[in-house]
Tab-separated table of N, CA, C and O in Angstrom:
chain	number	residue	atom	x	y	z
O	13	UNK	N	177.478	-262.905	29.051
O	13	UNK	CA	176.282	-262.761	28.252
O	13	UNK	C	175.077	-263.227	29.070
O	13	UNK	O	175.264	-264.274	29.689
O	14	UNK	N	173.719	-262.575	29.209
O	14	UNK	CA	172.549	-262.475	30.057
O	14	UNK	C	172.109	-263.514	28.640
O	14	UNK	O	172.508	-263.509	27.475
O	15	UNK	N	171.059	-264.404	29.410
O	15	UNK	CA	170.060	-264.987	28.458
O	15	UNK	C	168.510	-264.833	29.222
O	15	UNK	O	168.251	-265.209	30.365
O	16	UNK	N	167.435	-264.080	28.124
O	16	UNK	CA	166.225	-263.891	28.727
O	16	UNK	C	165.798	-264.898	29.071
O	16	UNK	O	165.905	-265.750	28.189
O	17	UNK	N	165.195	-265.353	30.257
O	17	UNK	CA	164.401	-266.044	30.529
O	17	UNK	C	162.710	-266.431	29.452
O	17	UNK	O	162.113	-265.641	28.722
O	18	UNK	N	162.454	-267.511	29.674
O	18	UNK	CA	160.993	-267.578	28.983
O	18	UNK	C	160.184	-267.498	29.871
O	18	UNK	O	160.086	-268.322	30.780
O	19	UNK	N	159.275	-266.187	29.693
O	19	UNK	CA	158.026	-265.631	30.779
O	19	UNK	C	157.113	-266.940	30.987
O	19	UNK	O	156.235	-266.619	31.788
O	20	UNK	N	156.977	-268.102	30.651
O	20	UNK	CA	156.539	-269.136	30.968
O	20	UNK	C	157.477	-270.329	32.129
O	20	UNK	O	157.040	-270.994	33.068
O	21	UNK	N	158.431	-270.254	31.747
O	21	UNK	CA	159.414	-271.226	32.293
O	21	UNK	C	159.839	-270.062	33.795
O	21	UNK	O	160.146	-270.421	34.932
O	22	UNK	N	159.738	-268.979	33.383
O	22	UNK	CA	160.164	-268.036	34.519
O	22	UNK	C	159.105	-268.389	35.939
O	22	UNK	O	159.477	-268.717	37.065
O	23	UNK	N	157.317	-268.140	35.302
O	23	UNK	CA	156.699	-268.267	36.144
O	23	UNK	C	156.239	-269.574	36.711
O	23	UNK	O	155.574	-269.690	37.740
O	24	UNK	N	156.699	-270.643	35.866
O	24	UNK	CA	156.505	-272.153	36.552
O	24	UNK	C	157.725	-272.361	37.792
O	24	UNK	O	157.667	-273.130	38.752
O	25	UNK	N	158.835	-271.406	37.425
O	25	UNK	CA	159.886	-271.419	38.833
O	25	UNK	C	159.544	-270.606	39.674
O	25	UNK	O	159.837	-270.795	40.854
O	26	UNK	N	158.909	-269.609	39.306
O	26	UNK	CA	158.187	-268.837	40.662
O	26	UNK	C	157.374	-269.306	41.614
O	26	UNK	O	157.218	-268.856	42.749
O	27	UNK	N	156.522	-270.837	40.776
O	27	UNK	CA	155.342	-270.802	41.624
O	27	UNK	C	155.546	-272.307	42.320
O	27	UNK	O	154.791	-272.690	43.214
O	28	UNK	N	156.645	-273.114	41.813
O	28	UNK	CA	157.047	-274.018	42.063
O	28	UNK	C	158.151	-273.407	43.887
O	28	UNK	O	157.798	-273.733	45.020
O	29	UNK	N	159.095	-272.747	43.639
O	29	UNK	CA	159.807	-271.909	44.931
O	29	UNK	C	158.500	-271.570	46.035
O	29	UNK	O	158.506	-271.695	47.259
O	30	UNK	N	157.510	-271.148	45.228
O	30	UNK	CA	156.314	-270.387	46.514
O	30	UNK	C	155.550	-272.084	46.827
O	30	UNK	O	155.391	-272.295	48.029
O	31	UNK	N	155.163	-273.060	46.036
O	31	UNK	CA	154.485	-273.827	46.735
O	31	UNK	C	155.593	-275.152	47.390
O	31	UNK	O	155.071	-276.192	47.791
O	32	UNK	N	157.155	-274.973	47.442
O	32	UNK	CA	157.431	-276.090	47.581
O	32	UNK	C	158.164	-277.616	46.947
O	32	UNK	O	158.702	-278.584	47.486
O	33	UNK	N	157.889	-277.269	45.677
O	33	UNK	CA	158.318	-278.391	44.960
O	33	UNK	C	159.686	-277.763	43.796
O	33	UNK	O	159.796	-276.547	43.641
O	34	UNK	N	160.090	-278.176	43.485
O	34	UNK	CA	161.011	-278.211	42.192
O	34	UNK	C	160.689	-278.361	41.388
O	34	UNK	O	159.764	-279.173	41.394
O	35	UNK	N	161.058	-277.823	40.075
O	35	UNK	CA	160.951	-277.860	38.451
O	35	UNK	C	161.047	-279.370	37.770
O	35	UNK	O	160.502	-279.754	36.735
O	36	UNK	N	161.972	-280.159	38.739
O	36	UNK	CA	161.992	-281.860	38.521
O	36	UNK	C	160.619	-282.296	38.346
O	36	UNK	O	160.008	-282.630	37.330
O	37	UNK	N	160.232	-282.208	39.701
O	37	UNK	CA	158.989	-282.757	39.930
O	37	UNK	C	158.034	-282.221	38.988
O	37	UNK	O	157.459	-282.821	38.079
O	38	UNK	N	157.952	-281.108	39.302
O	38	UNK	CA	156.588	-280.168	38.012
O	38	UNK	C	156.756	-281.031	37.116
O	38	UNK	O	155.807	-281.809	37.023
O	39	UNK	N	157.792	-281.246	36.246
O	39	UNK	CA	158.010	-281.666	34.433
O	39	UNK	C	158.314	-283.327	34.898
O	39	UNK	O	158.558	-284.034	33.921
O	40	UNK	N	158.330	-283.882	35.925
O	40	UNK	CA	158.771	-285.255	35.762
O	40	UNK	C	157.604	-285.991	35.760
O	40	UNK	O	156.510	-285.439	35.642
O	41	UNK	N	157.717	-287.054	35.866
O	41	UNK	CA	157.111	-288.393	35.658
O	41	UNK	C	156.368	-289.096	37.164
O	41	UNK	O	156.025	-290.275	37.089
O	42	UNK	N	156.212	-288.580	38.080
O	42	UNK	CA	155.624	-288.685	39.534
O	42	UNK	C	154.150	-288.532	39.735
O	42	UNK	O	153.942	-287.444	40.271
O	43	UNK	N	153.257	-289.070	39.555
O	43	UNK	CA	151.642	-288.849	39.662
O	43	UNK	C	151.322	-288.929	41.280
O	43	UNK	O	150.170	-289.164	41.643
O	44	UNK	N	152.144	-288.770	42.023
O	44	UNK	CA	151.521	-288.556	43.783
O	44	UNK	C	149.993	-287.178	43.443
O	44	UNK	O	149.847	-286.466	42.449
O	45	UNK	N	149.241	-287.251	44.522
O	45	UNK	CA	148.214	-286.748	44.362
O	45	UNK	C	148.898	-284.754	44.490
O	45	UNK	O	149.054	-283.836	43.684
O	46	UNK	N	149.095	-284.942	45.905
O	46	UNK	CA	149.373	-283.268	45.847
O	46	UNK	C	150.478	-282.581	44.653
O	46	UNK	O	150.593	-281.390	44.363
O	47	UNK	N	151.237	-283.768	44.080
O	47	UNK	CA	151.834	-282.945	43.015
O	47	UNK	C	151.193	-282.580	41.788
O	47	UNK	O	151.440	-281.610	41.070
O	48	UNK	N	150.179	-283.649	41.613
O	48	UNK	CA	149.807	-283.291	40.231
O	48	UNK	C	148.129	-282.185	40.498
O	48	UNK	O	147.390	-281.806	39.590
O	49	UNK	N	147.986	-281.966	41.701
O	49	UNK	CA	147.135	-280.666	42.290
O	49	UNK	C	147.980	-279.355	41.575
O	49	UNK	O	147.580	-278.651	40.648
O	50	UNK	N	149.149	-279.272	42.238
O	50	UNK	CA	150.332	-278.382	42.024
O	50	UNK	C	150.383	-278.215	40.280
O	50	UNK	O	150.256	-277.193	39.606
O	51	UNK	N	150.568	-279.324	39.947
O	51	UNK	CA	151.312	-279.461	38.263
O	51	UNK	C	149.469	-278.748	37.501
O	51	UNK	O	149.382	-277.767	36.762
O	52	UNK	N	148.403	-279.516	37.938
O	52	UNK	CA	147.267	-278.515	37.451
O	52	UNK	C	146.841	-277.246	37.450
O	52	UNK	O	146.340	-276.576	36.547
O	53	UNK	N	147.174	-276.915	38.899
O	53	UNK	CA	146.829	-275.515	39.237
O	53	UNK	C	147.803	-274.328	38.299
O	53	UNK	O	147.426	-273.189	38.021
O	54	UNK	N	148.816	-274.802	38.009
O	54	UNK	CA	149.794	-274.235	37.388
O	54	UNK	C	149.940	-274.062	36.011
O	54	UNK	O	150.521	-273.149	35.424
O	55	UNK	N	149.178	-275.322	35.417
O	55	UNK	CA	148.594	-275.343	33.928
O	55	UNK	C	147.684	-274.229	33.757
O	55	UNK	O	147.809	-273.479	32.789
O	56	UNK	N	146.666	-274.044	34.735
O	56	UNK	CA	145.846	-273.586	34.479
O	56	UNK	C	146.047	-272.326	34.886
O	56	UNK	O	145.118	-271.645	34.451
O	57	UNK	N	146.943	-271.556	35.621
O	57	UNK	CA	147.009	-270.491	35.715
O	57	UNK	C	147.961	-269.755	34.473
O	57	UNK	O	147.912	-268.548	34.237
O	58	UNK	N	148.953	-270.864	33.632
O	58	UNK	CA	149.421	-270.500	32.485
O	58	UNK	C	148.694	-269.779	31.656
O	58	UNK	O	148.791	-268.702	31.069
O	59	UNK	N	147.760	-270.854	31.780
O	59	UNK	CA	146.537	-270.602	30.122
O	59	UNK	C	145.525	-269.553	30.750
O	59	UNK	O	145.046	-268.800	29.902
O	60	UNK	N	145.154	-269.369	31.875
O	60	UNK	CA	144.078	-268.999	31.634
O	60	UNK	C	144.580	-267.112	32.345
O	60	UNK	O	143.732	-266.234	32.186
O	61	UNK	N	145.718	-266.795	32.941
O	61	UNK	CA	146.317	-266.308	33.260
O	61	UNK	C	147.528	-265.400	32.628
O	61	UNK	O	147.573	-264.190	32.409
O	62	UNK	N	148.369	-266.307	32.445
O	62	UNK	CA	149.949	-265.663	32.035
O	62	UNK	C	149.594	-265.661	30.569
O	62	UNK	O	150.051	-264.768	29.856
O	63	UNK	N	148.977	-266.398	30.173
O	63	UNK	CA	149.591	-266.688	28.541
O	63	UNK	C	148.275	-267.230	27.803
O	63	UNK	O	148.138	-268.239	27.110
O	64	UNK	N	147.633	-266.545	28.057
O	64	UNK	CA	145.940	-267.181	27.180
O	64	UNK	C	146.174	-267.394	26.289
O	64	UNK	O	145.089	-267.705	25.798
O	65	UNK	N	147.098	-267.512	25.342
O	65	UNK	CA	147.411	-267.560	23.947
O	65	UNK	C	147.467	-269.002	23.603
O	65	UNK	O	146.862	-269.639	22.740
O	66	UNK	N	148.597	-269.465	24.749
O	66	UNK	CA	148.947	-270.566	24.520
O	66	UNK	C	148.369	-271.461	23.954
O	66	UNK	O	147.174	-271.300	24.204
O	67	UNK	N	148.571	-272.742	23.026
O	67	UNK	CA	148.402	-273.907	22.813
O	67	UNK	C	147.939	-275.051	24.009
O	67	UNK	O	147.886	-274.599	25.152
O	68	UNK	N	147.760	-275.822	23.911
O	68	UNK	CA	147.328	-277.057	24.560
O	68	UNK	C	148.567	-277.719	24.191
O	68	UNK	O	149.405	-277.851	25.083
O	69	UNK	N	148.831	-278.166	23.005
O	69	UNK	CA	150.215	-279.121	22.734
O	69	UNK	C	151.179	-278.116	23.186
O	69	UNK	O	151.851	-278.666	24.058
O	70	UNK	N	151.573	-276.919	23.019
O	70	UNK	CA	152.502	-276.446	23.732
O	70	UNK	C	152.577	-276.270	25.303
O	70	UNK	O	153.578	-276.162	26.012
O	71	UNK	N	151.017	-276.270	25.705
O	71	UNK	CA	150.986	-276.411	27.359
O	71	UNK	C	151.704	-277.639	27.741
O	71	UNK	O	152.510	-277.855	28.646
O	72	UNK	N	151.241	-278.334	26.886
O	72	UNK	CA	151.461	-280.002	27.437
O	72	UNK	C	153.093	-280.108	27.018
O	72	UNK	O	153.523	-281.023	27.720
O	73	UNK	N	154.049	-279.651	26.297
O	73	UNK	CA	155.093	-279.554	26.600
O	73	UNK	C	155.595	-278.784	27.489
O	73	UNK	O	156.028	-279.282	28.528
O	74	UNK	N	155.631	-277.803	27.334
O	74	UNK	CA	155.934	-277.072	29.040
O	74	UNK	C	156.271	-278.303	29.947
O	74	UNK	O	157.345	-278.419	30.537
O	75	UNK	N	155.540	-278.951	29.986
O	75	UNK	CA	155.291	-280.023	31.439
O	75	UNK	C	155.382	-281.688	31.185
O	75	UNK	O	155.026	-282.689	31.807
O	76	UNK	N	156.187	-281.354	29.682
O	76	UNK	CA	156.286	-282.411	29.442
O	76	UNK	C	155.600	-283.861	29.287
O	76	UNK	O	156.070	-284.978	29.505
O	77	UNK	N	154.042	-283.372	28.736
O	77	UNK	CA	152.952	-283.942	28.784
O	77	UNK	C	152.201	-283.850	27.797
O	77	UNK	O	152.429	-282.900	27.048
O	78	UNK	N	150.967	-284.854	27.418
O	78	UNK	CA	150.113	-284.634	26.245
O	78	UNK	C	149.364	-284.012	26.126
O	78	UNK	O	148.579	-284.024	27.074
O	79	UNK	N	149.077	-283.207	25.167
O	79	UNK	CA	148.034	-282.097	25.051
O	79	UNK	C	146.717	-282.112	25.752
O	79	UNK	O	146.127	-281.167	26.277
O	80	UNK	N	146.347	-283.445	25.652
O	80	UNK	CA	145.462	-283.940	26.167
O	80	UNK	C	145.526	-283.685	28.022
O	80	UNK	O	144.785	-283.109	28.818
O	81	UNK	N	146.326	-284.157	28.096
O	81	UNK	CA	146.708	-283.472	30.257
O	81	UNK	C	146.658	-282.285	30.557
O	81	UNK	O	146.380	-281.962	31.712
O	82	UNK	N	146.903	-281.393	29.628
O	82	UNK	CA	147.019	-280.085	29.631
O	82	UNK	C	145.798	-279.966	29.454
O	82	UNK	O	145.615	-279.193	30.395
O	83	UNK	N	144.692	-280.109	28.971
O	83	UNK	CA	143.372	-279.553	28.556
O	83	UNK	C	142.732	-279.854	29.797
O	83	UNK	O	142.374	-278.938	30.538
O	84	UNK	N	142.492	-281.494	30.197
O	84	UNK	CA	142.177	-282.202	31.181
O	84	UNK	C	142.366	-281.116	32.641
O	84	UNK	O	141.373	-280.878	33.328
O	85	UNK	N	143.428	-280.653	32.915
O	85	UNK	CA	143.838	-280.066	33.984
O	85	UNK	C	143.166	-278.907	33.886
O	85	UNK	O	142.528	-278.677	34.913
O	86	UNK	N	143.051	-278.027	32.991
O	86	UNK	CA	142.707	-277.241	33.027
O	86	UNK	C	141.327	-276.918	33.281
O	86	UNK	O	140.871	-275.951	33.892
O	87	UNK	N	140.551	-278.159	32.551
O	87	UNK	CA	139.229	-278.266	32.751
O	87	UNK	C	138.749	-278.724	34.259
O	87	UNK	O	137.720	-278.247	34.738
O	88	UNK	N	139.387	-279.480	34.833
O	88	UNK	CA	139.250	-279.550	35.914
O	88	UNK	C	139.875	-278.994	37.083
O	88	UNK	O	139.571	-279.575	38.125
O	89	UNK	N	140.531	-278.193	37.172
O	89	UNK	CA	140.456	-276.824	37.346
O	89	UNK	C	139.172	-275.917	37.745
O	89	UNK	O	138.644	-275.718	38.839
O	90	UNK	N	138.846	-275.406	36.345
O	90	UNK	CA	137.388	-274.635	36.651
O	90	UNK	C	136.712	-275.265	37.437
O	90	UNK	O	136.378	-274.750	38.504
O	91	UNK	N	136.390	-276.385	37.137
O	91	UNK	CA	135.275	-277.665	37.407
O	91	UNK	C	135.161	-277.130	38.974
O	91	UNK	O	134.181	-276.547	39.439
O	92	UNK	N	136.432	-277.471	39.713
O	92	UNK	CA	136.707	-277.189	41.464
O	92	UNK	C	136.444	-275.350	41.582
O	92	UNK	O	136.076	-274.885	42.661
O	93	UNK	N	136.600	-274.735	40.772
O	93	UNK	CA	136.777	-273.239	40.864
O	93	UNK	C	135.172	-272.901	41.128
O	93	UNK	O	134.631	-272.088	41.878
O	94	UNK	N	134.662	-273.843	40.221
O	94	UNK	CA	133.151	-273.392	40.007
O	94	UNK	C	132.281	-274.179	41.129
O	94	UNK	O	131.268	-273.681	41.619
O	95	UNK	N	132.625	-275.066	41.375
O	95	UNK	CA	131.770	-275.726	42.790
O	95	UNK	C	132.507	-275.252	44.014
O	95	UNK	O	132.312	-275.967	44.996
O	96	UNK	N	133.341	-274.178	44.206
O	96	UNK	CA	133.638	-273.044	45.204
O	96	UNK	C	135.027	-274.298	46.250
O	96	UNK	O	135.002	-274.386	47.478
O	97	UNK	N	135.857	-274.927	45.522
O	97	UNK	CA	136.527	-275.876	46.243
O	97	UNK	C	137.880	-275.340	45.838
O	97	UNK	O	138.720	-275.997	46.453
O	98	UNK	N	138.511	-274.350	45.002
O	98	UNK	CA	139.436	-273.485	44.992
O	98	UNK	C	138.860	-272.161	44.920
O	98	UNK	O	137.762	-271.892	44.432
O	99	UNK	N	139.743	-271.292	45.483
O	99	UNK	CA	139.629	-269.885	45.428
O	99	UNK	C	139.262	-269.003	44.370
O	99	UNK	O	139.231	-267.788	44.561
């Protein structure tokens, strides 16, 4: 028996394999600087990207985090997008 993947959980393993890190790390408990670059950029390409729909409290589970981190990230995010310091 095949079980579908969740188009969310699918693309946090896609992008986790392309930058390097593991699904541990993404959803764990580790605040080193370049991971939680990684764990933002990835929030924010959820929401603003894969799944605009999404929730904030459901972002912030995804990643095992408070709604509040999830918003945070995201906002800062743009913040760097818009002063030309990400792509």
């Amino acid at each position: 028996m095949k079980y579908k993947m969740h188009p969310t959980k699918d693309y946090m393993r896609r992008r986790c394999k392309e930058l390097g890190i593991t699904m541990k790390d993404l959803c764990g408990p580790r605040r080193a600087h370049p991971l939680v670059d990684h764990r933002q950029l990835i929030m924010w390409e959820l929401k603003m990207i894969v799944k605009p729909e999404i929730s904030y409290p459901e972002l912030g589970r995804l990643f095992r985090r408070d709604h509040t981190t999830a918003l945070w990230a995201v906002r800062r995010v743009e913040e760097l997008k818009a002063r030309g310091l990400l792509p």
